[in-house]
Amino acid sequence: MTFLKPDQTFYPSPRMACKAPAERLGYVATLNTGRNSQPDALCVVDLDPDSPDYGRVVHKLEMPYAGDELHHFGWNACSSALCPYAPHPHLERRYLIVPGLRSSRIYIIDTKPDPRRPSIAKIIAPEEVLKRSGYSRPHTIHCGPDAIYVSALGANNGGGGPGGIFMLDHFNFDVLGPWEIDRGPQQLAYDFWWHITEDTMITSEWGVPKQFENGLVFEDLLNGRYGRNLHFWDLRRRRHLQTIDLGEEYQLVFELRPAHDPTKTYGFAGVVISLKNLSSSIWTWYREQGRWAARKVIEIPTQPADPDQLPPPLKGFGAVPPLVTDIDLSLDDRYLYVSCWGTGELHQYDVSDPFQPRLTGKVHIGGITRRGGHPLVQGPLLGGPQMVEISRDGRRVYFTNSLYSSVDDQFYPDLLTGWMVKVDAAAGGGIALDPSFFVDFGETRTHQVRLEGGDASTDSFCYPS
C-alpha cells in the first residue's frame, strides 16, 4: 500500500526521531519449548503508564504451527525509506516480519487497523524460503530503502552453511533471492547492519545450525570453531570487501550496532566469550586510512562462583562468564546498553567517545548463580538481561530473559520461565529498575521486543542530526 505523504513514524534524522511520541505498545516474541506442543506467539504488552492495562499482556497472537522458535524480528519499513535514493518513499510501517529461527517459516504480521490486536497477513513457507533464496534459519530483519533484508544462518535446510542474506519484496513480501553477488571468504552468519550513507554493510558470525540447534557444541567452542570475524561489504554492489579477524580467543561475534548519525563511521560489536579467560568484550569498528579497523574497548570479566551452584558446562571453571548476548545504542549515540546474560547484569556505558566508554550505570536481575529478584516477584529469577530495546527518547529500556531454547537449558537447567522488565534511564546517565513494571509470561519464554512506531535498533537514517 502506498501513501501520498511519508509515514509519520519515519524521521529524516536520529535527532528528530528522539522527539517522537512515547511508545504505547510493545510486541514481544514468545516461545513454547520443551514443555508442550503449543505454538509460539507474538504478545502485545501495554506500555502506556496512563493506561489501566499498563504492564500487562493485552493480546496474544498464536502462530498456526508449533516449533518455530520465534527469535529476532523487525518492521517492513522504517526511516530508511526517506533516503534520497529510496525507490519507495511512501511505504508504511505496518507489518512485522517475524521469522522462525528453527522452522525457517516467516510470518508477516499486520499491526493495523488495531495495533493492540495484530493479525497474520501472510505466511512464507520454509520451502519457499529455501527454493528462492537457498538459505534457511532466518534471523535478523532490517528494513532497507529498496527491500527487506533478512540474514540466515543456514543453507539447503541442513545443518551446514554458508549462511548469508536474502531479500523480501517491500510490497508483496515475496522472496526475491540471495543478496550476495560475491561472498568472498564469508561462511558463518549472524547479525548485520550498515552505514547506509557509506554504502557499507557489516556482518557478524555465530555458527551453522548444527552448532546451535541442540545447544552450543562445547567441543567446537573450546576448539575455536565458532565465528570470530567481522565482514565488511559493498552494499550497492553486494560484494565482500574486507574481513577483520578479532583473534583466535574470541568466539561468537554477535550483535552489531552502528552509530545512528550517518556522518559517523563507527559502530559496536559484542563478543560473547573469550577462550582465554571467559570474559566478554565490546569492540568498536571504524574507518582508518581508507580501510575498516576494529579495537576492543570494553572487557567484562567473569565473577567467581561456587562450582556446586554452576551448570555442568561451567563447573570446571569456578566462575560465571558475563555472556554478553545483546547490545543496543541509544538514538543520540551516547549510551550503549550491554546485556550480561550469565551474570544477570545490564550495563550502561557512555560512548560519547567510542574508543573510551565509561560505565555509567548497572542493574542486577536473574543470573546463573545470583538469581536476583524483582520487587514485584517473590523468589529468585532465572535467565538474565538478554534482548534489550531502547525507547526513541532514550529514557526507557526494556529487556527480556531468554536467549535460545536449547542454550537456555544448558546454562539455566532448572528451566527458566519468561519475563520482561523495564529500566528507567536518567538524562545524564545512570539506570534503575522500574519497581512497578514486571511482565510475567509464565512457561512461555521471551525474546526480542519491538516498540510501536519504532525503537533504537530498527531505523536507519540518511540525514545528519
GROMACS .gro file of C-alpha atoms in nm:
model
  465
    1MET     CA    1   0.000   0.000   0.000
    2THR     CA    2   0.138   0.345  -0.088
    3PHE     CA    3   0.056   0.688   0.055
    4LEU     CA    4   0.077   1.046  -0.068
    5LYS     CA    5   0.299   1.151   0.223
    6PRO     CA    6   0.561   0.965   0.423
    7ASP     CA    7   0.461   0.761   0.727
    8GLN     CA    8   0.455   0.988   1.033
    9THR     CA    9   0.680   0.744   1.221
   10PHE     CA   10   0.962   0.799   0.970
   11TYR     CA   11   1.220   1.064   1.060
   12PRO     CA   12   1.498   1.208   0.843
   13SER     CA   13   1.749   1.222   1.129
   14PRO     CA   14   1.803   1.041   1.460
   15ARG     CA   15   1.779   1.378   1.643
   16MET     CA   16   1.424   1.421   1.511
   17ALA     CA   17   1.336   1.060   1.594
   18CYS     CA   18   1.444   1.123   1.956
   19LYS     CA   19   1.148   1.364   1.982
   20ALA     CA   20   0.891   1.111   1.862
   21PRO     CA   21   0.588   1.036   2.082
   22ALA     CA   22   0.646   0.778   2.354
   23GLU     CA   23   0.571   0.417   2.272
   24ARG     CA   24   0.232   0.282   2.382
   25LEU     CA   25   0.274  -0.084   2.291
   26GLY     CA   26   0.549  -0.341   2.281
   27TYR     CA   27   0.548  -0.652   2.064
   28VAL     CA   28   0.727  -0.949   2.223
   29ALA     CA   29   0.829  -1.276   2.059
   30THR     CA   30   0.743  -1.561   2.295
   31LEU     CA   31   0.811  -1.931   2.254
   32ASN     CA   32   0.688  -2.259   2.391
   33THR     CA   33   0.961  -2.513   2.405
   34GLY     CA   34   1.033  -2.841   2.574
   35ARG     CA   35   0.715  -2.843   2.778
   36ASN     CA   36   0.429  -2.890   2.535
   37SER     CA   37   0.329  -2.873   2.172
   38GLN     CA   38   0.180  -2.526   2.192
   39PRO     CA   39   0.286  -2.283   1.919
   40ASP     CA   40   0.493  -1.972   1.971
   41ALA     CA   41   0.316  -1.638   1.989
   42LEU     CA   42   0.358  -1.266   1.942
   43CYS     CA   43   0.239  -1.094   2.259
   44VAL     CA   44   0.130  -0.731   2.284
   45VAL     CA   45   0.226  -0.551   2.606
   46ASP     CA   46   0.067  -0.222   2.711
   47LEU     CA   47   0.348   0.031   2.776
   48ASP     CA   48   0.132   0.339   2.831
   49PRO     CA   49   0.167   0.439   3.200
   50ASP     CA   50  -0.169   0.615   3.182
   51SER     CA   51  -0.348   0.301   3.068
   52PRO     CA   52  -0.532   0.072   3.314
   53ASP     CA   53  -0.358  -0.217   3.134
   54TYR     CA   54  -0.006  -0.077   3.181
   55GLY     CA   55   0.250  -0.355   3.214
   56ARG     CA   56   0.008  -0.629   3.109
   57VAL     CA   57  -0.019  -0.858   2.807
   58VAL     CA   58  -0.328  -0.730   2.626
   59HIS     CA   59  -0.322  -0.970   2.331
   60LYS     CA   60  -0.157  -1.296   2.235
   61LEU     CA   61  -0.136  -1.387   1.866
   62GLU     CA   62  -0.059  -1.758   1.843
   63MET     CA   63   0.113  -1.889   1.533
   64PRO     CA   64  -0.064  -2.174   1.348
   65TYR     CA   65   0.239  -2.406   1.364
   66ALA     CA   66   0.435  -2.539   1.662
   67GLY     CA   67   0.812  -2.541   1.689
   68ASP     CA   68   0.901  -2.220   1.505
   69GLU     CA   69   1.133  -2.071   1.773
   70LEU     CA   70   1.041  -1.709   1.715
   71HIS     CA   71   1.356  -1.508   1.770
   72HIS     CA   72   1.454  -1.177   1.609
   73PHE     CA   73   1.204  -0.981   1.402
   74GLY     CA   74   1.160  -0.636   1.253
   75TRP     CA   75   0.944  -0.385   1.072
   76ASN     CA   76   0.872  -0.392   0.699
   77ALA     CA   77   0.962  -0.024   0.656
   78CYS     CA   78   1.136   0.250   0.851
   79SER     CA   79   1.309   0.586   0.818
   80SER     CA   80   1.545   0.446   0.553
   81ALA     CA   81   1.252   0.497   0.314
   82LEU     CA   82   1.335   0.872   0.329
   83CYS     CA   83   1.688   0.826   0.192
   84PRO     CA   84   1.742   1.036  -0.123
   85TYR     CA   85   1.767   0.731  -0.342
   86ALA     CA   86   1.480   0.538  -0.182
   87PRO     CA   87   1.261   0.399  -0.458
   88HIS     CA   88   0.963   0.357  -0.226
   89PRO     CA   89   0.944   0.667  -0.001
   90HIS     CA   90   0.575   0.626   0.076
   91LEU     CA   91   0.578   0.289   0.242
   92GLU     CA   92   0.401   0.242   0.574
   93ARG     CA   93   0.549   0.099   0.896
   94ARG     CA   94   0.273  -0.151   0.939
   95TYR     CA   95   0.392  -0.511   0.913
   96LEU     CA   96   0.619  -0.704   1.146
   97ILE     CA   97   0.839  -0.960   0.971
   98VAL     CA   98   0.866  -1.248   1.219
   99PRO     CA   99   1.083  -1.549   1.126
  100GLY     CA  100   1.102  -1.884   1.298
  101LEU     CA  101   1.471  -1.946   1.351
  102ARG     CA  102   1.421  -2.321   1.390
  103SER     CA  103   1.146  -2.375   1.131
  104SER     CA  104   1.261  -2.121   0.866
  105ARG     CA  105   0.896  -2.014   0.833
  106ILE     CA  106   0.831  -1.638   0.810
  107TYR     CA  107   0.515  -1.469   0.934
  108ILE     CA  108   0.401  -1.130   0.806
  109ILE     CA  109   0.206  -0.973   1.093
  110ASP     CA  110  -0.030  -0.681   1.023
  111THR     CA  111  -0.049  -0.429   1.310
  112LYS     CA  112  -0.338  -0.239   1.151
  113PRO     CA  113  -0.617  -0.147   1.189
  114ASP     CA  114  -0.588  -0.226   1.562
  115PRO     CA  115  -0.226  -0.224   1.685
  116ARG     CA  116  -0.338  -0.396   2.006
  117ARG     CA  117  -0.471  -0.693   1.811
  118PRO     CA  118  -0.233  -0.770   1.520
  119SER     CA  119  -0.313  -1.050   1.279
  120ILE     CA  120  -0.128  -1.277   1.037
  121ALA     CA  121  -0.138  -1.134   0.684
  122LYS     CA  122   0.084  -1.388   0.510
  123ILE     CA  123   0.296  -1.693   0.580
  124ILE     CA  124   0.608  -1.765   0.378
  125ALA     CA  125   0.665  -2.140   0.388
  126PRO     CA  126   1.012  -2.278   0.468
  127GLU     CA  127   1.017  -2.447   0.127
  128GLU     CA  128   0.962  -2.111  -0.042
  129VAL     CA  129   1.245  -1.950   0.154
  130LEU     CA  130   1.481  -2.232   0.060
  131LYS     CA  131   1.375  -2.256  -0.304
  132ARG     CA  132   1.407  -1.886  -0.381
  133SER     CA  133   1.699  -1.787  -0.160
  134GLY     CA  134   1.897  -2.105  -0.097
  135TYR     CA  135   1.905  -2.014   0.273
  136SER     CA  136   1.742  -2.142   0.591
  137ARG     CA  137   1.719  -2.031   0.959
  138PRO     CA  138   1.627  -1.664   0.902
  139HIS     CA  139   1.747  -1.438   1.180
  140THR     CA  140   1.791  -1.058   1.168
  141ILE     CA  141   1.544  -0.835   0.980
  142HIS     CA  142   1.626  -0.484   0.859
  143CYS     CA  143   1.405  -0.254   0.654
  144GLY     CA  144   1.614  -0.108   0.375
  145PRO     CA  145   1.535   0.164   0.124
  146ASP     CA  146   1.497  -0.087  -0.159
  147ALA     CA  147   1.374  -0.408   0.008
  148ILE     CA  148   1.352  -0.600   0.334
  149TYR     CA  149   1.683  -0.766   0.421
  150VAL     CA  150   1.699  -1.094   0.614
  151SER     CA  151   2.009  -1.270   0.744
  152ALA     CA  152   2.007  -1.651   0.751
  153LEU     CA  153   2.235  -1.884   0.945
  154GLY     CA  154   2.199  -2.197   0.731
  155ALA     CA  155   2.173  -2.318   0.374
  156ASN     CA  156   1.999  -2.604   0.197
  157ASN     CA  157   1.787  -2.679   0.504
  158GLY     CA  158   2.059  -2.895   0.655
  159GLY     CA  159   2.291  -2.839   0.945
  160GLY     CA  160   2.559  -2.660   0.746
  161GLY     CA  161   2.622  -2.331   0.571
  162PRO     CA  162   2.714  -2.097   0.434
  163GLY     CA  163   2.469  -1.855   0.587
  164GLY     CA  164   2.407  -1.519   0.428
  165ILE     CA  165   2.143  -1.262   0.346
  166PHE     CA  166   1.835  -1.268   0.127
  167MET     CA  167   1.576  -1.007   0.036
  168LEU     CA  168   1.197  -0.975   0.051
  169ASP     CA  169   0.988  -0.751  -0.171
  170HIS     CA  170   0.859  -0.443   0.016
  171PHE     CA  171   0.504  -0.476  -0.113
  172ASN     CA  172   0.410  -0.842  -0.153
  173PHE     CA  173   0.682  -0.994   0.070
  174ASP     CA  174   0.789  -1.242  -0.195
  175VAL     CA  175   1.136  -1.384  -0.150
  176LEU     CA  176   1.349  -1.209  -0.413
  177GLY     CA  177   1.664  -1.416  -0.375
  178PRO     CA  178   2.009  -1.417  -0.216
  179TRP     CA  179   2.169  -1.077  -0.166
  180GLU     CA  180   2.537  -1.161  -0.221
  181ILE     CA  181   2.694  -1.140  -0.565
  182ASP     CA  182   3.039  -1.224  -0.427
  183ARG     CA  183   3.065  -1.351  -0.068
  184GLY     CA  184   3.445  -1.380  -0.062
  185PRO     CA  185   3.560  -1.587   0.240
  186GLN     CA  186   3.244  -1.534   0.446
  187GLN     CA  187   3.085  -1.864   0.556
  188LEU     CA  188   2.932  -1.812   0.902
  189ALA     CA  189   2.650  -1.564   0.959
  190TYR     CA  190   2.456  -1.398   1.236
  191ASP     CA  191   2.374  -1.027   1.265
  192PHE     CA  192   2.408  -0.746   1.010
  193TRP     CA  193   2.354  -0.374   0.981
  194TRP     CA  194   2.502  -0.095   0.771
  195HIS     CA  195   2.643   0.254   0.737
  196ILE     CA  196   2.384   0.329   0.474
  197THR     CA  197   2.534   0.658   0.353
  198GLU     CA  198   2.874   0.489   0.321
  199ASP     CA  199   2.723   0.206   0.114
  200THR     CA  200   2.878  -0.038   0.360
  201MET     CA  201   2.720  -0.341   0.523
  202ILE     CA  202   2.873  -0.516   0.826
  203THR     CA  203   2.800  -0.879   0.916
  204SER     CA  204   2.896  -1.092   1.217
  205GLU     CA  205   2.930  -1.465   1.289
  206TRP     CA  206   2.770  -1.722   1.518
  207GLY     CA  207   2.782  -2.068   1.355
  208VAL     CA  208   2.590  -2.307   1.132
  209PRO     CA  209   2.267  -2.477   1.251
  210LYS     CA  210   2.433  -2.798   1.371
  211GLN     CA  211   2.641  -2.584   1.606
  212PHE     CA  212   2.344  -2.430   1.793
  213GLU     CA  213   2.012  -2.603   1.728
  214ASN     CA  214   2.069  -2.861   2.001
  215GLY     CA  215   2.266  -2.618   2.212
  216LEU     CA  216   2.623  -2.494   2.191
  217VAL     CA  217   2.873  -2.764   2.096
  218PHE     CA  218   3.139  -2.718   2.361
  219GLU     CA  219   3.398  -2.917   2.168
  220ASP     CA  220   3.356  -2.667   1.883
  221LEU     CA  221   3.367  -2.377   2.126
  222LEU     CA  222   3.685  -2.488   2.301
  223ASN     CA  223   3.849  -2.553   1.963
  224GLY     CA  224   3.758  -2.211   1.830
  225ARG     CA  225   3.520  -2.326   1.556
  226TYR     CA  226   3.253  -2.060   1.608
  227GLY     CA  227   3.260  -1.719   1.446
  228ARG     CA  228   3.530  -1.464   1.529
  229ASN     CA  229   3.515  -1.229   1.229
  230LEU     CA  230   3.357  -0.906   1.119
  231HIS     CA  231   3.284  -0.875   0.747
  232PHE     CA  232   3.251  -0.550   0.551
  233TRP     CA  233   3.061  -0.539   0.223
  234ASP     CA  234   2.991  -0.302  -0.064
  235LEU     CA  235   2.620  -0.251   0.000
  236ARG     CA  236   2.531  -0.136  -0.351
  237ARG     CA  237   2.746  -0.382  -0.543
  238ARG     CA  238   2.668  -0.663  -0.297
  239ARG     CA  239   3.030  -0.775  -0.283
  240HIS     CA  240   3.257  -0.871   0.005
  241LEU     CA  241   3.527  -0.612   0.073
  242GLN     CA  242   3.715  -0.696   0.390
  243THR     CA  243   3.735  -0.935   0.685
  244ILE     CA  244   3.857  -0.837   1.031
  245ASP     CA  245   3.963  -1.137   1.238
  246LEU     CA  246   3.923  -1.047   1.605
  247GLY     CA  247   4.161  -1.323   1.707
  248GLU     CA  248   4.161  -1.694   1.795
  249GLU     CA  249   4.045  -1.649   2.153
  250TYR     CA  250   3.727  -1.455   2.063
  251GLN     CA  251   3.420  -1.668   1.992
  252LEU     CA  252   3.062  -1.582   1.899
  253VAL     CA  253   3.063  -1.234   1.745
  254PHE     CA  254   2.700  -1.139   1.795
  255GLU     CA  255   2.514  -0.810   1.779
  256LEU     CA  256   2.615  -0.511   1.565
  257ARG     CA  257   2.515  -0.153   1.639
  258PRO     CA  258   2.643   0.122   1.405
  259ALA     CA  259   2.622   0.486   1.511
  260HIS     CA  260   2.281   0.625   1.413
  261ASP     CA  261   2.412   0.960   1.288
  262PRO     CA  262   2.501   0.895   0.923
  263THR     CA  263   2.807   1.123   0.946
  264LYS     CA  264   2.970   0.887   1.198
  265THR     CA  265   3.160   0.590   1.060
  266TYR     CA  266   3.192   0.373   1.367
  267GLY     CA  267   2.989   0.113   1.547
  268PHE     CA  268   2.998  -0.154   1.818
  269ALA     CA  269   3.010  -0.533   1.816
  270GLY     CA  270   2.956  -0.765   2.112
  271VAL     CA  271   3.168  -1.078   2.156
  272VAL     CA  272   3.015  -1.341   2.384
  273ILE     CA  273   3.321  -1.517   2.520
  274SER     CA  274   3.699  -1.531   2.527
  275LEU     CA  275   3.861  -1.873   2.540
  276LYS     CA  276   4.145  -1.719   2.741
  277ASN     CA  277   3.950  -1.610   3.048
  278LEU     CA  278   3.574  -1.646   2.969
  279SER     CA  279   3.533  -1.269   2.961
  280SER     CA  280   3.304  -1.088   2.718
  281SER     CA  281   3.407  -0.785   2.517
  282ILE     CA  282   3.281  -0.491   2.315
  283TRP     CA  283   3.465  -0.381   2.004
  284THR     CA  284   3.450  -0.054   1.813
  285TRP     CA  285   3.487  -0.066   1.437
  286TYR     CA  286   3.594   0.249   1.250
  287ARG     CA  287   3.750   0.385   0.933
  288GLU     CA  288   4.127   0.429   0.925
  289GLN     CA  289   4.323   0.532   0.617
  290GLY     CA  290   4.051   0.412   0.382
  291ARG     CA  291   4.012   0.071   0.545
  292TRP     CA  292   3.793  -0.060   0.824
  293ALA     CA  293   3.956  -0.143   1.156
  294ALA     CA  294   3.834  -0.271   1.496
  295ARG     CA  295   3.958  -0.228   1.851
  296LYS     CA  296   3.850  -0.387   2.179
  297VAL     CA  297   3.719  -0.108   2.404
  298ILE     CA  298   3.542  -0.294   2.687
  299GLU     CA  299   3.628  -0.622   2.860
  300ILE     CA  300   3.382  -0.758   3.116
  301PRO     CA  301   3.539  -1.019   3.346
  302THR     CA  302   3.393  -1.335   3.497
  303GLN     CA  303   3.259  -1.345   3.852
  304PRO     CA  304   3.383  -1.613   4.098
  305ALA     CA  305   3.124  -1.876   4.192
  306ASP     CA  306   3.086  -2.196   4.393
  307PRO     CA  307   3.113  -2.484   4.142
  308ASP     CA  308   2.819  -2.656   4.314
  309GLN     CA  309   2.598  -2.367   4.200
  310LEU     CA  310   2.714  -2.378   3.839
  311PRO     CA  311   2.551  -2.566   3.549
  312PRO     CA  312   2.751  -2.860   3.404
  313PRO     CA  313   2.930  -2.661   3.129
  314LEU     CA  314   3.078  -2.421   3.386
  315LYS     CA  315   3.152  -2.643   3.688
  316GLY     CA  316   3.516  -2.682   3.597
  317PHE     CA  317   3.576  -2.308   3.579
  318GLY     CA  318   3.454  -2.190   3.921
  319ALA     CA  319   3.326  -1.869   3.767
  320VAL     CA  320   3.026  -1.720   3.590
  321PRO     CA  321   3.103  -1.568   3.249
  322PRO     CA  322   2.916  -1.247   3.167
  323LEU     CA  323   2.792  -1.391   2.834
  324VAL     CA  324   2.720  -1.063   2.655
  325THR     CA  325   2.440  -1.167   2.421
  326ASP     CA  326   2.291  -0.833   2.315
  327ILE     CA  327   2.386  -0.468   2.293
  328ASP     CA  328   2.186  -0.162   2.193
  329LEU     CA  329   2.278   0.201   2.121
  330SER     CA  330   2.056   0.498   2.207
  331LEU     CA  331   1.944   0.712   1.912
  332ASP     CA  332   2.165   1.003   2.026
  333ASP     CA  333   2.466   0.767   2.002
  334ARG     CA  334   2.555   0.844   2.364
  335TYR     CA  335   2.464   0.534   2.564
  336LEU     CA  336   2.543   0.174   2.485
  337TYR     CA  337   2.350  -0.091   2.676
  338VAL     CA  338   2.514  -0.430   2.727
  339SER     CA  339   2.325  -0.743   2.838
  340CYS     CA  340   2.528  -0.978   3.058
  341TRP     CA  341   2.300  -1.280   3.040
  342GLY     CA  342   2.529  -1.501   3.252
  343THR     CA  343   2.594  -1.272   3.548
  344GLY     CA  344   2.248  -1.113   3.539
  345GLU     CA  345   2.350  -0.753   3.475
  346LEU     CA  346   2.255  -0.478   3.234
  347HIS     CA  347   2.539  -0.227   3.190
  348GLN     CA  348   2.506   0.128   3.060
  349TYR     CA  349   2.816   0.290   2.907
  350ASP     CA  350   2.864   0.648   2.797
  351VAL     CA  351   3.015   0.604   2.450
  352SER     CA  352   3.037   0.973   2.355
  353ASP     CA  353   3.399   0.880   2.291
  354PRO     CA  354   3.353   0.544   2.116
  355PHE     CA  355   3.710   0.443   2.198
  356GLN     CA  356   3.689   0.515   2.570
  357PRO     CA  357   3.349   0.404   2.702
  358ARG     CA  358   3.265   0.490   3.064
  359LEU     CA  359   3.046   0.265   3.278
  360THR     CA  360   2.764   0.493   3.396
  361GLY     CA  361   2.501   0.253   3.525
  362LYS     CA  362   2.425  -0.106   3.614
  363VAL     CA  363   2.122  -0.310   3.730
  364HIS     CA  364   2.109  -0.670   3.853
  365ILE     CA  365   1.837  -0.927   3.793
  366GLY     CA  366   1.849  -1.302   3.740
  367GLY     CA  367   2.191  -1.453   3.665
  368ILE     CA  368   2.323  -1.809   3.667
  369THR     CA  369   2.414  -1.810   4.037
  370ARG     CA  370   2.285  -1.475   4.163
  371ARG     CA  371   1.924  -1.530   4.052
  372GLY     CA  372   1.838  -1.178   4.161
  373GLY     CA  373   1.470  -1.098   4.204
  374HIS     CA  374   1.240  -0.808   4.130
  375PRO     CA  375   1.029  -0.602   4.374
  376LEU     CA  376   0.708  -0.738   4.219
  377VAL     CA  377   0.812  -1.104   4.231
  378GLN     CA  378   0.854  -1.346   4.516
  379GLY     CA  379   1.170  -1.554   4.497
  380PRO     CA  380   1.467  -1.586   4.260
  381LEU     CA  381   1.455  -1.537   3.883
  382LEU     CA  382   1.619  -1.747   3.613
  383GLY     CA  383   1.770  -1.604   3.299
  384GLY     CA  384   1.922  -1.260   3.284
  385PRO     CA  385   1.912  -0.942   3.077
  386GLN     CA  386   1.900  -1.060   2.718
  387MET     CA  387   1.730  -0.887   2.425
  388VAL     CA  388   1.731  -0.517   2.508
  389GLU     CA  389   1.534  -0.236   2.339
  390ILE     CA  390   1.550   0.138   2.397
  391SER     CA  391   1.271   0.393   2.350
  392ARG     CA  392   1.340   0.659   2.090
  393ASP     CA  393   1.395   0.929   2.352
  394GLY     CA  394   1.638   0.703   2.536
  395ARG     CA  395   1.458   0.724   2.871
  396ARG     CA  396   1.305   0.376   2.888
  397VAL     CA  397   1.484   0.048   2.832
  398TYR     CA  398   1.305  -0.286   2.811
  399PHE     CA  399   1.461  -0.631   2.820
  400THR     CA  400   1.365  -0.999   2.826
  401ASN     CA  401   1.543  -1.309   2.958
  402SER     CA  402   1.560  -1.594   2.700
  403LEU     CA  403   1.847  -1.644   2.455
  404TYR     CA  404   1.765  -1.956   2.252
  405SER     CA  405   1.570  -2.251   2.392
  406SER     CA  406   1.841  -2.519   2.379
  407VAL     CA  407   2.110  -2.276   2.502
  408ASP     CA  408   1.877  -2.158   2.781
  409ASP     CA  409   1.861  -2.516   2.905
  410GLN     CA  410   2.241  -2.554   2.904
  411PHE     CA  411   2.306  -2.252   3.125
  412TYR     CA  412   1.977  -2.248   3.318
  413PRO     CA  413   1.895  -2.622   3.352
  414ASP     CA  414   1.624  -2.550   3.610
  415LEU     CA  415   1.412  -2.436   3.310
  416LEU     CA  416   1.365  -2.064   3.306
  417THR     CA  417   1.027  -1.901   3.261
  418GLY     CA  418   0.962  -1.586   3.062
  419TRP     CA  419   0.967  -1.228   3.192
  420MET     CA  420   1.013  -0.873   3.075
  421VAL     CA  421   1.123  -0.573   3.280
  422LYS     CA  422   1.178  -0.202   3.230
  423VAL     CA  423   1.467   0.022   3.327
  424ASP     CA  424   1.445   0.400   3.365
  425ALA     CA  425   1.742   0.595   3.228
  426ALA     CA  426   1.838   0.930   3.377
  427ALA     CA  427   1.909   1.214   3.134
  428GLY     CA  428   2.271   1.250   3.246
  429GLY     CA  429   2.344   0.880   3.283
  430GLY     CA  430   2.251   0.611   3.533
  431ILE     CA  431   1.979   0.346   3.525
  432ALA     CA  432   1.738   0.187   3.772
  433LEU     CA  433   1.486  -0.097   3.751
  434ASP     CA  434   1.127   0.028   3.743
  435PRO     CA  435   0.990  -0.143   4.057
  436SER     CA  436   0.635  -0.125   3.921
  437PHE     CA  437   0.692  -0.299   3.586
  438PHE     CA  438   0.732  -0.675   3.563
  439VAL     CA  439   0.553  -0.879   3.297
  440ASP     CA  440   0.529  -1.249   3.382
  441PHE     CA  441   0.486  -1.473   3.076
  442GLY     CA  442   0.484  -1.798   3.271
  443GLU     CA  443   0.614  -2.102   3.085
  444THR     CA  444   0.643  -1.918   2.755
  445ARG     CA  445   0.990  -1.770   2.715
  446THR     CA  446   1.053  -1.421   2.587
  447HIS     CA  447   1.293  -1.297   2.324
  448GLN     CA  448   1.300  -0.979   2.116
  449VAL     CA  449   1.087  -0.669   2.184
  450ARG     CA  450   0.976  -0.422   1.918
  451LEU     CA  451   0.817  -0.092   2.010
  452GLU     CA  452   0.517   0.056   1.832
  453GLY     CA  453   0.634   0.331   1.597
  454GLY     CA  454   0.998   0.228   1.606
  455ASP     CA  455   1.284   0.191   1.851
  456ALA     CA  456   1.661   0.218   1.873
  457SER     CA  457   1.751  -0.093   1.674
  458THR     CA  458   1.510  -0.056   1.384
  459ASP     CA  459   1.561   0.254   1.176
  460SER     CA  460   1.844   0.373   0.953
  461PHE     CA  461   1.876   0.747   0.891
  462CYS     CA  462   2.020   0.931   0.592
  463TYR     CA  463   2.027   1.288   0.726
  464PRO     CA  464   2.263   1.418   0.997
  465SER     CA  465   2.149   1.517   1.345
   0.00000   0.00000   0.00000
